[in-house]
Short mmCIF file of C-alpha atoms in Angstrom, two decimals:
data_model
loop_
_atom_site.label_atom_id
_atom_site.label_comp_id
_atom_site.label_asym_id
_atom_site.label_seq_id
_atom_site.Cartn_x
_atom_site.Cartn_y
_atom_site.Cartn_z
CA UNK A 1 -10.35 13.73 -12.07
CA UNK A 2 -8.35 13.83 -9.23
CA UNK A 3 -10.05 9.78 -8.29
CA UNK A 4 -8.59 9.13 -11.27
CA UNK A 5 -5.34 9.94 -11.00
CA UNK A 6 -4.85 8.36 -8.01
CA UNK A 7 -6.10 4.88 -9.38
CA UNK A 8 -3.56 5.35 -12.84
CA UNK A 9 -0.79 6.61 -9.68
CA UNK A 10 -1.17 3.49 -8.03
CA UNK A 11 -2.28 0.97 -11.06
CA UNK A 12 0.97 2.56 -12.95
CA UNK A 13 2.78 1.28 -9.45
CA UNK A 14 2.06 -2.00 -9.46
CA UNK A 15 2.78 -2.58 -13.06
CA UNK A 16 6.23 -2.32 -12.46
CA UNK A 17 6.32 -3.87 -9.71
CA UNK A 18 4.77 -7.02 -11.85
CA UNK A 19 7.24 -6.11 -14.72
CA UNK A 20 10.39 -5.15 -12.58
CA UNK A 21 10.01 -8.66 -10.87
CA UNK A 22 10.28 -10.90 -14.36
CA UNK A 23 13.14 -8.29 -15.51
CA UNK A 24 15.30 -8.75 -12.35
CA UNK A 25 14.99 -12.01 -12.53
CA UNK A 26 15.39 -12.66 -15.97
CA UNK A 27 18.91 -10.00 -15.48
CA UNK A 28 20.26 -12.19 -13.21
CA UNK A 29 19.70 -15.40 -14.78
CA UNK A 30 20.98 -14.18 -18.18
CA UNK A 31 23.69 -12.32 -17.06
CA UNK A 32 24.83 -12.83 -14.01
CA UNK A 33 23.42 -12.47 -9.79
CA UNK A 34 23.42 -8.68 -9.45
CA UNK A 35 22.40 -7.74 -12.58
CA UNK A 36 19.27 -7.05 -11.59
CA UNK A 37 20.18 -5.39 -8.15
CA UNK A 38 22.03 -3.54 -10.62
CA UNK A 39 19.89 -2.48 -12.99
CA UNK A 40 17.00 -1.51 -10.73
CA UNK A 41 19.24 0.73 -9.28
CA UNK A 42 19.79 2.81 -12.13
CA UNK A 43 16.62 3.08 -13.07
CA UNK A 44 16.09 4.34 -8.95
CA UNK A 45 18.71 6.79 -10.54
CA UNK A 46 17.10 8.28 -12.91
CA UNK A 47 13.99 8.16 -12.21
CA UNK A 48 14.76 10.39 -9.76
CA UNK A 49 16.52 12.39 -11.48
CA UNK A 50 13.64 12.56 -13.55
CA UNK A 51 11.47 13.62 -11.02
CA UNK A 52 13.42 15.91 -9.52
CA UNK A 53 13.27 17.85 -12.79
CA UNK A 54 10.46 17.62 -13.22
CA UNK A 55 8.64 21.68 -12.52
CA UNK A 56 5.52 21.62 -14.08
CA UNK A 57 2.75 19.67 -12.65
CA UNK A 58 5.11 21.24 -8.45
CA UNK A 59 2.13 23.04 -7.04
CA UNK A 60 2.88 26.08 -5.53
CA UNK A 61 3.75 26.74 -2.16
CA UNK A 62 1.28 27.51 0.22
CA UNK A 63 2.25 29.61 3.82
CA UNK A 64 0.05 28.83 6.97
CA UNK A 65 -3.54 29.44 6.45
CA UNK A 66 -5.10 32.33 8.85
CA UNK A 67 -1.75 32.50 10.12
CA UNK A 68 -1.83 29.16 11.60
CA UNK A 69 0.66 26.66 12.35
CA UNK A 70 0.01 23.09 13.05
CA UNK A 71 0.84 19.49 11.88
CA UNK A 72 -0.89 17.11 9.62
CA UNK A 73 -0.69 14.16 12.07
CA UNK A 74 -2.07 15.77 14.18
CA UNK A 75 -5.49 15.71 12.31
CA UNK A 76 -8.01 12.26 13.33
CA UNK A 77 -8.08 11.06 10.28
CA UNK A 78 -4.44 11.09 9.59
CA UNK A 79 -3.93 9.84 12.40
CA UNK A 80 -6.75 6.66 12.03
CA UNK A 81 -5.43 5.96 8.49
CA UNK A 82 -2.10 5.47 8.78
CA UNK A 83 -2.68 3.58 11.60
CA UNK A 84 -4.66 1.36 9.61
CA UNK A 85 -2.17 1.21 6.84
CA UNK A 86 0.49 0.45 8.97
CA UNK A 87 -1.07 -3.16 9.13
CA UNK A 88 -2.11 -2.91 5.30
CA UNK A 89 1.58 -2.53 4.62
CA UNK A 90 2.32 -5.04 6.65
CA UNK A 91 0.22 -7.59 4.33
CA UNK A 92 2.30 -7.04 1.78
CA UNK A 93 5.50 -7.90 3.54
CA UNK A 94 4.51 -10.63 5.01
CA UNK A 95 3.13 -12.09 1.86
CA UNK A 96 6.38 -11.23 0.11
CA UNK A 97 8.72 -13.51 3.09
CA UNK A 98 5.76 -15.91 3.08
CA UNK A 99 5.74 -16.53 -0.32
CA UNK A 100 9.69 -17.04 -1.19
CA UNK A 101 10.07 -19.21 1.71
CA UNK A 102 7.07 -21.25 0.85
CA UNK A 103 8.21 -22.21 -3.08
CA UNK A 104 11.23 -22.75 -1.60
CA UNK A 105 10.52 -25.57 0.72
CA UNK A 106 7.50 -27.03 -1.68
CA UNK A 107 10.40 -27.32 -4.27
CA UNK A 108 9.88 -24.55 -6.19
CA UNK A 109 11.92 -21.33 -5.46
CA UNK A 110 12.50 -20.06 -9.04
CA UNK A 111 8.18 -19.62 -8.79
CA UNK A 112 8.93 -16.74 -6.29
CA UNK A 113 9.40 -13.55 -8.28
CA UNK A 114 6.11 -14.32 -10.37
CA UNK A 115 4.02 -15.73 -7.83
CA UNK A 116 4.45 -12.24 -6.13
CA UNK A 117 4.28 -10.42 -9.61
CA UNK A 118 1.53 -11.67 -9.10
CA UNK A 119 0.18 -10.11 -6.28
CA UNK A 120 0.49 -6.89 -7.72
CA UNK A 121 -1.11 -8.22 -10.47
CA UNK A 122 -4.28 -8.36 -9.42
CA UNK A 123 -3.87 -4.73 -8.09
CA UNK A 124 -2.87 -2.94 -11.02
CA UNK A 125 -5.97 -5.27 -12.67
CA UNK A 126 -8.78 -3.84 -10.03
CA UNK A 127 -6.99 0.23 -9.99
CA UNK A 128 -7.87 0.14 -13.54
CA UNK A 129 -11.50 -1.45 -13.38
CA UNK A 130 -11.89 1.30 -10.15
CA UNK A 131 -10.03 4.29 -11.98
CA UNK A 132 -12.38 3.94 -14.65
CA UNK A 133 -15.84 3.95 -13.14
CA UNK A 134 -17.93 6.75 -11.30
CA UNK A 135 -18.64 5.44 -7.52
CA UNK A 136 -20.91 6.74 -5.39
CA UNK A 137 -20.78 5.50 -2.44
CA UNK A 138 -19.01 7.46 0.23
CA UNK A 139 -14.75 7.20 0.38
CA UNK A 140 -14.67 5.96 3.93
CA UNK A 141 -17.46 2.96 2.86
CA UNK A 142 -14.96 2.45 0.27
CA UNK A 143 -12.25 1.73 2.51
CA UNK A 144 -13.96 -0.09 4.64
CA UNK A 145 -14.85 -2.35 2.29
CA UNK A 146 -11.98 -2.47 0.30
CA UNK A 147 -10.09 -3.28 3.82
CA UNK A 148 -12.62 -5.96 4.69
CA UNK A 149 -11.74 -7.42 0.81
CA UNK A 150 -8.25 -7.41 2.14
CA UNK A 151 -8.28 -9.39 5.17
CA UNK A 152 -11.02 -11.65 4.37
CA UNK A 153 -8.92 -12.87 1.28
CA UNK A 154 -5.44 -13.29 3.61
CA UNK A 155 -7.61 -16.42 5.00
CA UNK A 156 -7.11 -18.83 2.15
CA UNK A 157 -3.54 -18.45 2.05
CA UNK A 158 -3.46 -20.91 5.51
CA UNK A 159 -4.30 -22.94 3.86
CA UNK A 160 -2.08 -23.14 0.36
CA UNK A 161 -0.14 -26.44 -0.18
CA UNK A 162 1.04 -26.24 -4.21
CA UNK A 163 2.50 -23.28 -5.83
CA UNK A 164 -0.75 -23.17 -8.12
CA UNK A 165 -3.24 -22.86 -5.42
CA UNK A 166 -0.71 -19.56 -3.86
CA UNK A 167 -0.53 -17.65 -6.91
CA UNK A 168 -4.33 -18.69 -6.73
CA UNK A 169 -5.07 -16.55 -3.24
CA UNK A 170 -2.08 -14.67 -4.41
CA UNK A 171 -3.78 -13.33 -6.66
CA UNK A 172 -6.80 -13.16 -5.29
CA UNK A 173 -5.25 -11.59 -2.00
CA UNK A 174 -4.04 -8.67 -3.48
CA UNK A 175 -7.02 -7.10 -5.54
CA UNK A 176 -7.75 -5.03 -3.07
CA UNK A 177 -4.29 -3.40 -2.60
CA UNK A 178 -5.23 -0.08 -5.07
CA UNK A 179 -8.64 0.35 -3.86
CA UNK A 180 -7.79 0.81 0.02
CA UNK A 181 -4.46 3.41 -1.77
CA UNK A 182 -7.21 4.80 -3.67
CA UNK A 183 -9.83 5.40 -1.31
CA UNK A 184 -6.64 7.00 1.48
CA UNK A 185 -5.22 9.35 -0.48
CA UNK A 186 -8.97 10.65 -1.60
CA UNK A 187 -9.98 10.78 2.27
CA UNK A 188 -6.46 12.72 2.87
CA UNK A 189 -6.77 15.24 0.38
CA UNK A 190 -10.44 15.75 1.56
CA UNK A 191 -10.17 16.00 5.40
CA UNK A 192 -6.47 17.90 5.16
CA UNK A 193 -6.34 21.27 4.36
CA UNK A 194 -4.44 22.16 0.78
CA UNK A 195 -1.42 23.70 2.59
CA UNK A 196 -0.99 20.28 4.51
CA UNK A 197 -1.78 18.03 2.36
CA UNK A 198 1.74 16.44 0.55
CA UNK A 199 2.69 16.07 4.84
CA UNK A 200 -0.72 14.06 4.43
CA UNK A 201 0.33 11.86 2.48
CA UNK A 202 4.00 11.59 3.13
CA UNK A 203 2.02 10.47 6.59
CA UNK A 204 0.64 8.14 4.67
CA UNK A 205 3.56 6.39 2.92
CA UNK A 206 5.63 6.44 5.96
CA UNK A 207 2.97 3.95 7.44
CA UNK A 208 2.82 2.16 5.24
CA UNK A 209 6.96 1.84 4.64
CA UNK A 210 6.79 1.12 8.63
CA UNK A 211 4.00 -2.09 8.61
CA UNK A 212 6.02 -3.31 5.23
CA UNK A 213 9.18 -3.54 7.38
CA UNK A 214 7.84 -5.24 10.31
CA UNK A 215 6.13 -7.24 8.57
CA UNK A 216 8.90 -8.37 6.85
CA UNK A 217 10.47 -8.51 10.75
CA UNK A 218 6.99 -10.25 11.92
CA UNK A 219 6.49 -12.79 9.50
CA UNK A 220 10.61 -13.82 8.85
CA UNK A 221 10.34 -15.00 12.32
CA UNK A 222 7.28 -16.77 12.30
CA UNK A 223 8.53 -18.42 9.38
CA UNK A 224 11.55 -19.46 10.93
CA UNK A 225 9.86 -21.27 14.20
CA UNK A 226 6.45 -22.38 12.63
CA UNK A 227 7.40 -23.19 9.60
CA UNK A 228 6.86 -21.23 5.73
CA UNK A 229 2.61 -21.71 5.28
CA UNK A 230 2.68 -20.05 9.31
CA UNK A 231 3.84 -16.30 7.81
CA UNK A 232 0.71 -15.78 6.29
CA UNK A 233 -1.25 -15.91 10.31
CA UNK A 234 0.68 -12.29 10.58
CA UNK A 235 -1.26 -11.26 7.79
CA UNK A 236 -4.14 -12.42 9.15
CA UNK A 237 -3.74 -10.60 12.20
CA UNK A 238 -2.73 -7.40 10.21
CA UNK A 239 -5.62 -7.06 7.52
CA UNK A 240 -7.92 -7.37 11.28
CA UNK A 241 -6.27 -4.49 13.23
CA UNK A 242 -6.50 -2.84 10.03
CA UNK A 243 -10.25 -3.66 9.28
CA UNK A 244 -11.08 -3.45 12.87
CA UNK A 245 -9.61 0.88 13.05
CA UNK A 246 -10.70 2.03 9.67
CA UNK A 247 -14.74 0.33 10.88
CA UNK A 248 -13.62 2.22 14.70
CA UNK A 249 -13.38 5.80 12.23
CA UNK A 250 -15.65 5.77 10.39
CA UNK A 251 -17.83 8.40 11.85
CA UNK A 252 -14.66 10.28 11.96
CA UNK A 253 -13.95 9.69 8.15
CA UNK A 254 -17.43 10.00 7.70
CA UNK A 255 -16.73 14.59 7.87
CA UNK A 256 -17.19 16.20 3.89
CA UNK A 257 -14.50 18.38 4.48
CA UNK A 258 -11.94 19.65 6.15
CA UNK A 259 -13.71 22.41 8.60
CA UNK A 260 -13.49 20.44 12.13
CA UNK A 261 -10.35 18.94 11.33
CA UNK A 262 -8.74 22.02 11.34
CA UNK A 263 -9.25 22.28 14.62
CA UNK A 264 -7.21 19.44 15.36
CA UNK A 265 -4.40 20.18 14.48
CA UNK A 266 -3.75 24.13 13.91
CA UNK A 267 -2.95 26.30 16.67
CA UNK A 268 -2.00 29.62 16.28
CA UNK A 269 1.07 31.12 15.53
CA UNK A 270 2.26 32.91 18.00
#
């Protein structure tokens, strides 16, 4: 059920991403340029308030196990997954930045939001499928497979020269996003002690955010320096590094539980 929950959460994220892009453009076009930003800010405030008021699903507070303290980032699996997802996050941001630049260069800047929506749509579809399946392959292999797909599907982006081919290539490159998140969080849940689970998940999501920031910067520089098409080289490089990281960490990620990992994170309390 946990895998299904992760899949539902990831698919919901992508659905909002798809709807949000179209809604933002529609509001800005129909009302005034800032309308999309205003509505998104109001929705963010409403959603955050609703989340803070939600108490029924809040887990109980756990004390440090066996009188020990430590940090989840000291766990090798958390380090591997967080580092890999920094570069996965970079591929997301690079695709968005380069798509905007490329559609403008192709004379269809208004198509950027639709192409980015298609990017999230591919992830949404696969998220639903993965959540409905009971995959038997070990999680670390599923993660390696998903990131392999991400890395390989960045290559066609280098050769697109029309908006339709860009949309198709972006759709394909987005299909492995949800499976990557689903398996990554599943591995975190398996390797991190219950008392550190929230911190472990936070490290991974923070890594994604860092990667998106770095990816946006790198892609913007590539676009300005070498032209719109070359921004996708950042995606290619980031995908390759993410894949190499996960492949190198397969043995460490293959541990069946967090018993051996706990020794890396836990220090006796004084």
